[in-house]
Amino acid sequence: FDWRHRLKDVSDLPVEIYSQPIMLQYKHVILSRVRDISQKKRAERLLCGQNQVLELIATDTPLPETLSRLILLIEEQSPGMLGSILLLDEDGVHVRHGAAPNMPAAFIAAVDGQPIGPSAGSCGTAAYRKQAVYVADIATDPLWENYKAVALPYGLHASWSTPIFDAEGGVLGTFAMYYRQSQLPSPEHLQLIETATHIAAIAISRHKSEAALRLSEDRLHLAMAVANQSWFDINVQTGEASVDAEYPRMIGFDAANFHASMQNWVADLHPDDRAAVQNAFQECIATGGPVSMEYRRRTKSGEWLWMHSIGKIVEWDDEQKPLRMIGILMDISKRKLAEAKVQRLTQ
């Protein structure tokens, strides 16, 4: 069984006690073996903490909160250490505050926005060199010549910084460990640094990817709105369809109460266009597409709206039968009116 043993300095030491009854000179006695399992317990807490941070990443927890939890986890593993993560700005020249839950606020403010370079403290130099920088004594190291006045008043004497890389080898930021006494990292410290930089890279890369995706989606929605376009997504086997909010507005409906399906989609087509649209739909299923089609669709007010649709199969089931079709819908009524006007003038 596990036990917490009180030491002379009143701290607790986790131990494992293995006891076994034995016969000794016709007497029953218990022989016990006590083993120090502090390293084991620390490793268990580290693993548990890593899983918790990864869950934060998976659930899109804000990046500052995720990075702060990561630093607190590493600080717990190395008593007396203060952690910091700086993010490299989009310009690739300046570093920005990412997380430092226990660092002095004035130090954070002084470092935020500083440029990287060959002699820019530990973090700025590590980002510039793209390699780890271990400074044992901030007071005497030339890399800190221009920055030691910011660190020394807070009792920071050692600073180890490691770049955080993305999958392509680009620098995302730096992870730093600060100590109040001069020293260099031990093998245990290096393992913690590797763990921290690896998880930080996952968190920052996912955050940047999600931000880029949201920006791309916003641009797409804006482009569709300006061009009077919409998208559709159809389950070929069930006929259930989904569209974006622009399509109901395009045909005069309230987006909140609009339900799309292939059944009502076909019913609202112009009678002269139904067969052609259904043939195009079957052609897309047979070939995978893309297939393009122009047709008329009834609006809520009863008018006919000219539409241009392009569809493509993007997903198949286990039997390689088409499962999902996506595409775009465009209002081409103005173009059709212009073409009709040209035709009349030509006649």
Tab-separated table of C-alpha atoms in Angstrom:
chain	number	residue	atom	x	y	z
A	1	PHE	CA	0.000	0.000	0.000
A	2	ASP	CA	1.035	3.632	-0.481
A	3	TRP	CA	1.710	5.906	2.440
A	4	ARG	CA	2.833	9.476	3.073
A	5	HIS	CA	5.740	9.557	5.514
A	6	ARG	CA	6.429	12.708	7.539
A	7	LEU	CA	10.087	13.749	7.241
A	8	LYS	CA	12.206	15.612	9.767
A	9	ASP	CA	11.631	18.924	7.907
A	10	VAL	CA	7.842	18.313	8.266
A	11	SER	CA	7.422	17.670	4.528
A	12	ASP	CA	5.728	14.496	3.266
A	13	LEU	CA	7.487	11.720	1.376
A	14	PRO	CA	5.298	9.296	-0.624
A	15	VAL	CA	6.409	5.719	-0.010
A	16	GLU	CA	5.249	2.237	-0.955
A	17	ILE	CA	5.092	-0.278	1.896
A	18	TYR	CA	5.148	-3.986	1.123
A	19	SER	CA	4.433	-6.169	4.184
A	20	GLN	CA	4.572	-9.948	4.552
A	21	PRO	CA	4.028	-12.179	7.615
A	22	ILE	CA	6.822	-14.645	8.294
A	23	MET	CA	7.670	-17.222	10.985
A	24	LEU	CA	10.762	-16.329	12.956
A	25	GLN	CA	11.848	-18.591	15.876
A	26	TYR	CA	8.322	-19.892	16.274
A	27	LYS	CA	6.933	-16.374	16.357
A	28	HIS	CA	4.822	-14.625	13.783
A	29	VAL	CA	6.410	-11.339	12.713
A	30	ILE	CA	5.721	-8.919	9.891
A	31	LEU	CA	8.550	-8.013	7.553
A	32	SER	CA	8.030	-4.726	5.707
A	33	ARG	CA	9.912	-3.080	2.867
A	34	VAL	CA	9.600	0.679	2.403
A	35	ARG	CA	10.399	2.237	-0.982
A	36	ASP	CA	10.580	5.922	-1.959
A	37	ILE	CA	8.031	6.439	-4.780
A	38	SER	CA	8.197	10.229	-5.023
A	39	GLN	CA	9.541	10.020	-8.590
A	40	LYS	CA	6.765	7.626	-9.553
A	41	LYS	CA	4.080	9.868	-8.041
A	42	ARG	CA	5.561	12.906	-9.766
A	43	ALA	CA	5.503	11.087	-13.106
A	44	GLU	CA	1.873	10.081	-12.543
A	45	ARG	CA	0.903	13.682	-11.803
A	46	LEU	CA	2.778	14.839	-14.898
A	47	LEU	CA	0.993	12.329	-17.113
A	48	CYS	CA	-2.384	13.202	-15.625
A	49	GLY	CA	-1.664	16.906	-16.080
A	50	GLN	CA	-0.613	16.393	-19.694
A	51	ASN	CA	-3.900	14.646	-20.434
A	52	GLN	CA	-5.841	17.501	-18.844
A	53	VAL	CA	-4.003	20.082	-20.956
A	54	LEU	CA	-4.592	18.032	-24.111
A	55	GLU	CA	-8.304	17.942	-23.251
A	56	LEU	CA	-8.254	21.746	-23.031
A	57	ILE	CA	-6.683	21.869	-26.490
A	58	ALA	CA	-9.251	19.431	-27.915
A	59	THR	CA	-12.173	21.444	-26.522
A	60	ASP	CA	-10.886	24.758	-27.953
A	61	THR	CA	-10.201	26.345	-24.575
A	62	PRO	CA	-8.749	29.862	-25.074
A	63	LEU	CA	-5.019	29.665	-25.741
A	64	PRO	CA	-3.872	31.814	-22.746
A	65	GLU	CA	-5.757	29.549	-20.325
A	66	THR	CA	-4.361	26.389	-21.923
A	67	LEU	CA	-0.777	27.659	-21.870
A	68	SER	CA	-1.139	28.837	-18.269
A	69	ARG	CA	-2.318	25.377	-17.191
A	70	LEU	CA	0.662	23.862	-18.983
A	71	ILE	CA	3.113	26.170	-17.199
A	72	LEU	CA	1.549	25.483	-13.797
A	73	LEU	CA	1.946	21.761	-14.477
A	74	ILE	CA	5.659	22.148	-15.269
A	75	GLU	CA	6.195	24.457	-12.277
A	76	GLU	CA	4.710	21.800	-10.000
A	77	GLN	CA	7.289	19.329	-11.294
A	78	SER	CA	10.190	21.701	-10.616
A	79	PRO	CA	9.754	23.589	-7.309
A	80	GLY	CA	11.154	27.107	-7.359
A	81	MET	CA	10.830	27.489	-11.120
A	82	LEU	CA	8.821	30.241	-12.817
A	83	GLY	CA	7.617	29.473	-16.337
A	84	SER	CA	6.853	31.722	-19.281
A	85	ILE	CA	5.678	31.256	-22.872
A	86	LEU	CA	6.192	33.977	-25.460
A	87	LEU	CA	4.556	33.884	-28.904
A	88	LEU	CA	6.376	35.056	-32.011
A	89	ASP	CA	4.403	37.841	-33.692
A	90	GLU	CA	3.130	37.537	-37.265
A	91	ASP	CA	5.958	39.836	-38.353
A	92	GLY	CA	8.469	37.198	-37.210
A	93	VAL	CA	10.468	39.869	-35.379
A	94	HIS	CA	8.747	40.594	-32.073
A	95	VAL	CA	7.638	38.354	-29.188
A	96	ARG	CA	4.298	38.727	-27.430
A	97	HIS	CA	3.176	37.593	-23.996
A	98	GLY	CA	1.539	34.183	-24.178
A	99	ALA	CA	1.311	32.963	-20.583
A	100	ALA	CA	3.259	33.390	-17.347
A	101	PRO	CA	0.902	32.802	-14.411
A	102	ASN	CA	3.465	33.424	-11.668
A	103	MET	CA	5.901	35.877	-13.249
A	104	PRO	CA	5.944	39.494	-11.975
A	105	ALA	CA	3.544	41.687	-13.958
A	106	ALA	CA	6.155	44.378	-14.512
A	107	PHE	CA	8.588	41.830	-15.989
A	108	ILE	CA	5.864	40.519	-18.331
A	109	ALA	CA	5.079	44.056	-19.498
A	110	ALA	CA	8.771	44.819	-20.092
A	111	VAL	CA	9.332	41.711	-22.215
A	112	ASP	CA	6.093	41.920	-24.236
A	113	GLY	CA	6.734	43.271	-27.736
A	114	GLN	CA	10.547	43.093	-27.610
A	115	PRO	CA	12.386	42.168	-30.843
A	116	ILE	CA	14.298	38.922	-31.218
A	117	GLY	CA	17.993	39.052	-32.049
A	118	PRO	CA	21.477	37.651	-31.426
A	119	SER	CA	21.661	39.247	-27.954
A	120	ALA	CA	18.039	39.545	-26.855
A	121	GLY	CA	18.057	37.727	-23.532
A	122	SER	CA	17.313	34.019	-23.461
A	123	CYS	CA	13.938	33.993	-25.264
A	124	GLY	CA	14.698	36.533	-27.972
A	125	THR	CA	18.013	34.841	-28.711
A	126	ALA	CA	16.493	31.339	-28.726
A	127	ALA	CA	13.817	32.451	-31.222
A	128	TYR	CA	16.477	34.173	-33.348
A	129	ARG	CA	18.929	31.233	-33.317
A	130	LYS	CA	16.156	28.598	-33.483
A	131	GLN	CA	17.919	26.655	-30.746
A	132	ALA	CA	17.849	26.380	-26.979
A	133	VAL	CA	19.653	29.003	-24.915
A	134	TYR	CA	20.620	28.176	-21.311
A	135	VAL	CA	21.833	31.128	-19.247
A	136	ALA	CA	23.129	30.121	-15.806
A	137	ASP	CA	23.772	33.664	-14.524
A	138	ILE	CA	21.741	36.562	-15.911
A	139	ALA	CA	23.927	39.101	-14.073
A	140	THR	CA	27.078	38.182	-16.029
A	141	ASP	CA	25.885	36.668	-19.302
A	142	PRO	CA	26.355	39.016	-22.330
A	143	LEU	CA	23.022	37.915	-23.825
A	144	TRP	CA	21.287	39.710	-20.960
A	145	GLU	CA	23.356	42.894	-21.057
A	146	ASN	CA	20.403	44.999	-22.231
A	147	TYR	CA	17.746	43.135	-20.196
A	148	LYS	CA	19.289	42.186	-16.823
A	149	ALA	CA	18.033	45.412	-15.229
A	150	VAL	CA	14.507	44.067	-15.796
A	151	ALA	CA	15.145	40.585	-14.362
A	152	LEU	CA	17.534	41.048	-11.443
A	153	PRO	CA	15.247	43.285	-9.319
A	154	TYR	CA	12.797	40.369	-9.165
A	155	GLY	CA	15.442	37.884	-8.056
A	156	LEU	CA	15.647	36.091	-11.406
A	157	HIS	CA	19.187	34.774	-11.905
A	158	ALA	CA	18.935	31.805	-14.303
A	159	SER	CA	16.957	31.669	-17.549
A	160	TRP	CA	16.620	28.715	-19.913
A	161	SER	CA	14.659	29.229	-23.111
A	162	THR	CA	13.726	26.755	-25.842
A	163	PRO	CA	12.046	27.518	-29.192
A	164	ILE	CA	8.612	26.088	-29.877
A	165	PHE	CA	8.396	24.819	-33.462
A	166	ASP	CA	5.464	24.026	-35.750
A	167	ALA	CA	5.345	20.926	-37.971
A	168	GLU	CA	7.266	22.717	-40.743
A	169	GLY	CA	10.059	23.880	-38.443
A	170	GLY	CA	8.865	27.450	-38.120
A	171	VAL	CA	9.209	29.185	-34.752
A	172	LEU	CA	5.892	29.651	-32.933
A	173	GLY	CA	7.360	31.064	-29.738
A	174	THR	CA	9.544	30.129	-26.787
A	175	PHE	CA	9.185	28.317	-23.483
A	176	ALA	CA	11.336	29.651	-20.646
A	177	MET	CA	12.199	28.471	-17.154
A	178	TYR	CA	13.456	31.052	-14.636
A	179	TYR	CA	15.193	30.334	-11.315
A	180	ARG	CA	16.187	32.535	-8.390
A	181	GLN	CA	19.580	30.833	-8.133
A	182	SER	CA	22.283	30.446	-10.783
A	183	GLN	CA	22.225	26.981	-12.359
A	184	LEU	CA	22.063	24.989	-15.582
A	185	PRO	CA	19.385	22.403	-16.461
A	186	SER	CA	19.677	18.816	-15.293
A	187	PRO	CA	18.523	15.821	-17.383
A	188	GLU	CA	15.207	15.955	-15.495
A	189	HIS	CA	14.813	19.616	-16.442
A	190	LEU	CA	15.514	18.817	-20.088
A	191	GLN	CA	12.747	16.189	-20.063
A	192	LEU	CA	10.298	18.729	-18.653
A	193	ILE	CA	11.350	21.267	-21.297
A	194	GLU	CA	10.762	18.702	-24.047
A	195	THR	CA	7.310	17.909	-22.660
A	196	ALA	CA	6.351	21.572	-22.333
A	197	THR	CA	7.523	22.611	-25.798
A	198	HIS	CA	5.823	19.621	-27.440
A	199	ILE	CA	2.429	20.300	-25.863
A	200	ALA	CA	2.763	24.054	-26.360
A	201	ALA	CA	3.432	23.451	-30.060
A	202	ILE	CA	0.215	21.438	-30.337
A	203	ALA	CA	-1.801	24.132	-28.553
A	204	ILE	CA	-0.394	27.079	-30.510
A	205	SER	CA	-0.560	25.307	-33.881
A	206	ARG	CA	-4.186	24.314	-33.316
A	207	HIS	CA	-5.054	27.847	-32.231
A	208	LYS	CA	-3.454	29.311	-35.371
A	209	SER	CA	-5.171	26.728	-37.586
A	210	GLU	CA	-8.573	27.403	-36.022
A	211	ALA	CA	-8.063	31.151	-36.390
A	212	ALA	CA	-7.076	30.735	-40.045
A	213	LEU	CA	-10.088	28.485	-40.653
A	214	ARG	CA	-12.480	30.978	-39.073
A	215	LEU	CA	-10.978	33.768	-41.172
A	216	SER	CA	-11.312	31.658	-44.320
A	217	GLU	CA	-14.946	30.857	-43.501
A	218	ASP	CA	-15.709	34.525	-42.839
A	219	ARG	CA	-14.168	35.484	-46.171
A	220	LEU	CA	-16.136	32.758	-47.942
A	221	HIS	CA	-19.423	33.829	-46.361
A	222	LEU	CA	-18.709	37.443	-47.212
A	223	ALA	CA	-17.855	36.555	-50.802
A	224	MET	CA	-21.047	34.512	-51.138
A	225	ALA	CA	-23.177	37.251	-49.636
A	226	VAL	CA	-21.702	39.889	-51.939
A	227	ALA	CA	-22.034	37.644	-54.997
A	228	ASN	CA	-25.497	36.426	-53.941
A	229	GLN	CA	-24.276	32.860	-53.586
A	230	SER	CA	-25.003	30.028	-51.179
A	231	TRP	CA	-23.850	26.483	-50.470
A	232	PHE	CA	-25.746	23.217	-50.114
A	233	ASP	CA	-24.933	19.848	-48.551
A	234	ILE	CA	-27.137	16.851	-49.458
A	235	ASN	CA	-27.289	13.324	-48.056
A	236	VAL	CA	-27.852	11.512	-51.341
A	237	GLN	CA	-29.309	8.396	-49.723
A	238	THR	CA	-31.861	10.113	-47.452
A	239	GLY	CA	-32.532	13.258	-49.426
A	240	GLU	CA	-31.938	15.461	-46.367
A	241	ALA	CA	-30.253	18.724	-47.269
A	242	SER	CA	-28.702	21.655	-45.452
A	243	VAL	CA	-27.972	25.123	-46.758
A	244	ASP	CA	-26.412	28.245	-45.321
A	245	ALA	CA	-28.495	31.186	-44.116
A	246	GLU	CA	-28.061	33.069	-47.401
A	247	TYR	CA	-30.144	30.611	-49.462
A	248	PRO	CA	-33.487	31.081	-47.616
A	249	ARG	CA	-33.057	34.850	-47.843
A	250	MET	CA	-32.305	34.468	-51.532
A	251	ILE	CA	-35.729	32.890	-52.132
A	252	GLY	CA	-37.634	35.050	-49.657
A	253	PHE	CA	-37.852	32.786	-46.559
A	254	ASP	CA	-36.909	33.236	-42.923
A	255	ALA	CA	-33.653	31.350	-42.380
A	256	ALA	CA	-34.667	30.230	-38.872
A	257	ASN	CA	-37.812	28.441	-40.101
A	258	PHE	CA	-36.558	27.114	-43.436
A	259	HIS	CA	-36.193	23.344	-43.876
A	260	ALA	CA	-34.316	22.054	-46.907
A	261	SER	CA	-34.830	18.649	-48.460
A	262	MET	CA	-34.644	17.163	-51.934
A	263	GLN	CA	-38.423	16.586	-51.915
A	264	ASN	CA	-39.448	20.215	-51.504
A	265	TRP	CA	-36.491	21.280	-53.600
A	266	VAL	CA	-37.841	19.407	-56.667
A	267	ALA	CA	-41.432	20.441	-55.974
A	268	ASP	CA	-40.511	24.121	-56.216
A	269	LEU	CA	-38.689	23.808	-59.547
A	270	HIS	CA	-40.226	25.188	-62.734
A	271	PRO	CA	-42.155	22.354	-64.459
A	272	ASP	CA	-40.110	22.825	-67.641
A	273	ASP	CA	-36.827	22.414	-65.723
A	274	ARG	CA	-37.566	19.497	-63.384
A	275	ALA	CA	-36.524	16.694	-65.706
A	276	ALA	CA	-33.269	18.416	-66.636
A	277	VAL	CA	-32.403	19.073	-62.999
A	278	GLN	CA	-33.151	15.481	-61.985
A	279	ASN	CA	-31.028	14.201	-64.891
A	280	ALA	CA	-28.162	16.462	-63.805
A	281	PHE	CA	-28.530	15.178	-60.220
A	282	GLN	CA	-28.311	11.561	-61.400
A	283	GLU	CA	-25.350	12.399	-63.625
A	284	CYS	CA	-23.522	13.844	-60.623
A	285	ILE	CA	-24.247	10.677	-58.613
A	286	ALA	CA	-23.024	8.473	-61.473
A	287	THR	CA	-19.856	10.406	-62.318
A	288	GLY	CA	-19.032	12.114	-59.025
A	289	GLY	CA	-19.190	15.508	-60.722
A	290	PRO	CA	-18.799	18.362	-60.771
A	291	VAL	CA	-22.042	18.905	-62.716
A	292	SER	CA	-23.401	22.350	-63.532
A	293	MET	CA	-27.058	23.243	-64.189
A	294	GLU	CA	-29.233	26.334	-64.710
A	295	TYR	CA	-32.911	26.253	-63.744
A	296	ARG	CA	-35.798	28.261	-62.332
A	297	ARG	CA	-36.911	28.013	-58.721
A	298	ARG	CA	-40.096	29.407	-57.176
A	299	THR	CA	-39.668	32.052	-54.469
A	300	LYS	CA	-41.958	32.488	-51.476
A	301	SER	CA	-43.838	35.239	-53.329
A	302	GLY	CA	-44.466	32.917	-56.295
A	303	GLU	CA	-41.968	34.469	-58.683
A	304	TRP	CA	-39.424	32.450	-60.667
A	305	LEU	CA	-35.792	32.922	-59.735
A	306	TRP	CA	-33.064	31.779	-62.114
A	307	MET	CA	-30.451	29.678	-60.290
A	308	HIS	CA	-27.072	28.258	-61.310
A	309	SER	CA	-26.058	25.165	-59.333
A	310	ILE	CA	-22.785	23.231	-59.297
A	311	GLY	CA	-22.655	19.919	-57.400
A	312	LYS	CA	-19.969	17.344	-56.601
A	313	ILE	CA	-19.896	14.032	-54.684
A	314	VAL	CA	-17.421	14.216	-51.792
A	315	GLU	CA	-18.246	11.156	-49.678
A	316	TRP	CA	-19.082	7.510	-50.330
A	317	ASP	CA	-20.311	4.740	-48.009
A	318	ASP	CA	-18.530	1.437	-47.343
A	319	GLU	CA	-20.003	-0.019	-50.546
A	320	GLN	CA	-18.712	2.935	-52.562
A	321	LYS	CA	-22.192	4.278	-53.115
A	322	PRO	CA	-22.444	8.086	-53.213
A	323	LEU	CA	-23.360	9.389	-49.782
A	324	ARG	CA	-22.823	13.143	-49.757
A	325	MET	CA	-23.021	15.890	-52.358
A	326	ILE	CA	-21.956	19.473	-51.787
A	327	GLY	CA	-22.111	22.471	-54.077
A	328	ILE	CA	-22.922	26.124	-54.561
A	329	LEU	CA	-26.092	27.950	-55.606
A	330	MET	CA	-26.013	31.292	-57.404
A	331	ASP	CA	-28.782	33.741	-58.190
A	332	ILE	CA	-28.345	34.506	-61.925
A	333	SER	CA	-31.659	36.304	-62.463
A	334	LYS	CA	-29.999	39.616	-63.341
A	335	ARG	CA	-27.777	37.895	-65.851
A	336	LYS	CA	-30.778	36.141	-67.422
A	337	LEU	CA	-32.662	39.453	-67.648
A	338	ALA	CA	-29.631	41.035	-69.325
A	339	GLU	CA	-29.356	38.121	-71.775
A	340	ALA	CA	-33.087	38.392	-72.611
A	341	LYS	CA	-32.687	42.128	-73.193
A	342	VAL	CA	-29.756	41.552	-75.546
A	343	GLN	CA	-31.757	38.900	-77.395
A	344	ARG	CA	-34.717	41.267	-77.829
A	345	LEU	CA	-32.471	44.048	-79.087
A	346	THR	CA	-30.776	41.651	-81.464
A	347	GLN	CA	-34.136	40.547	-82.874
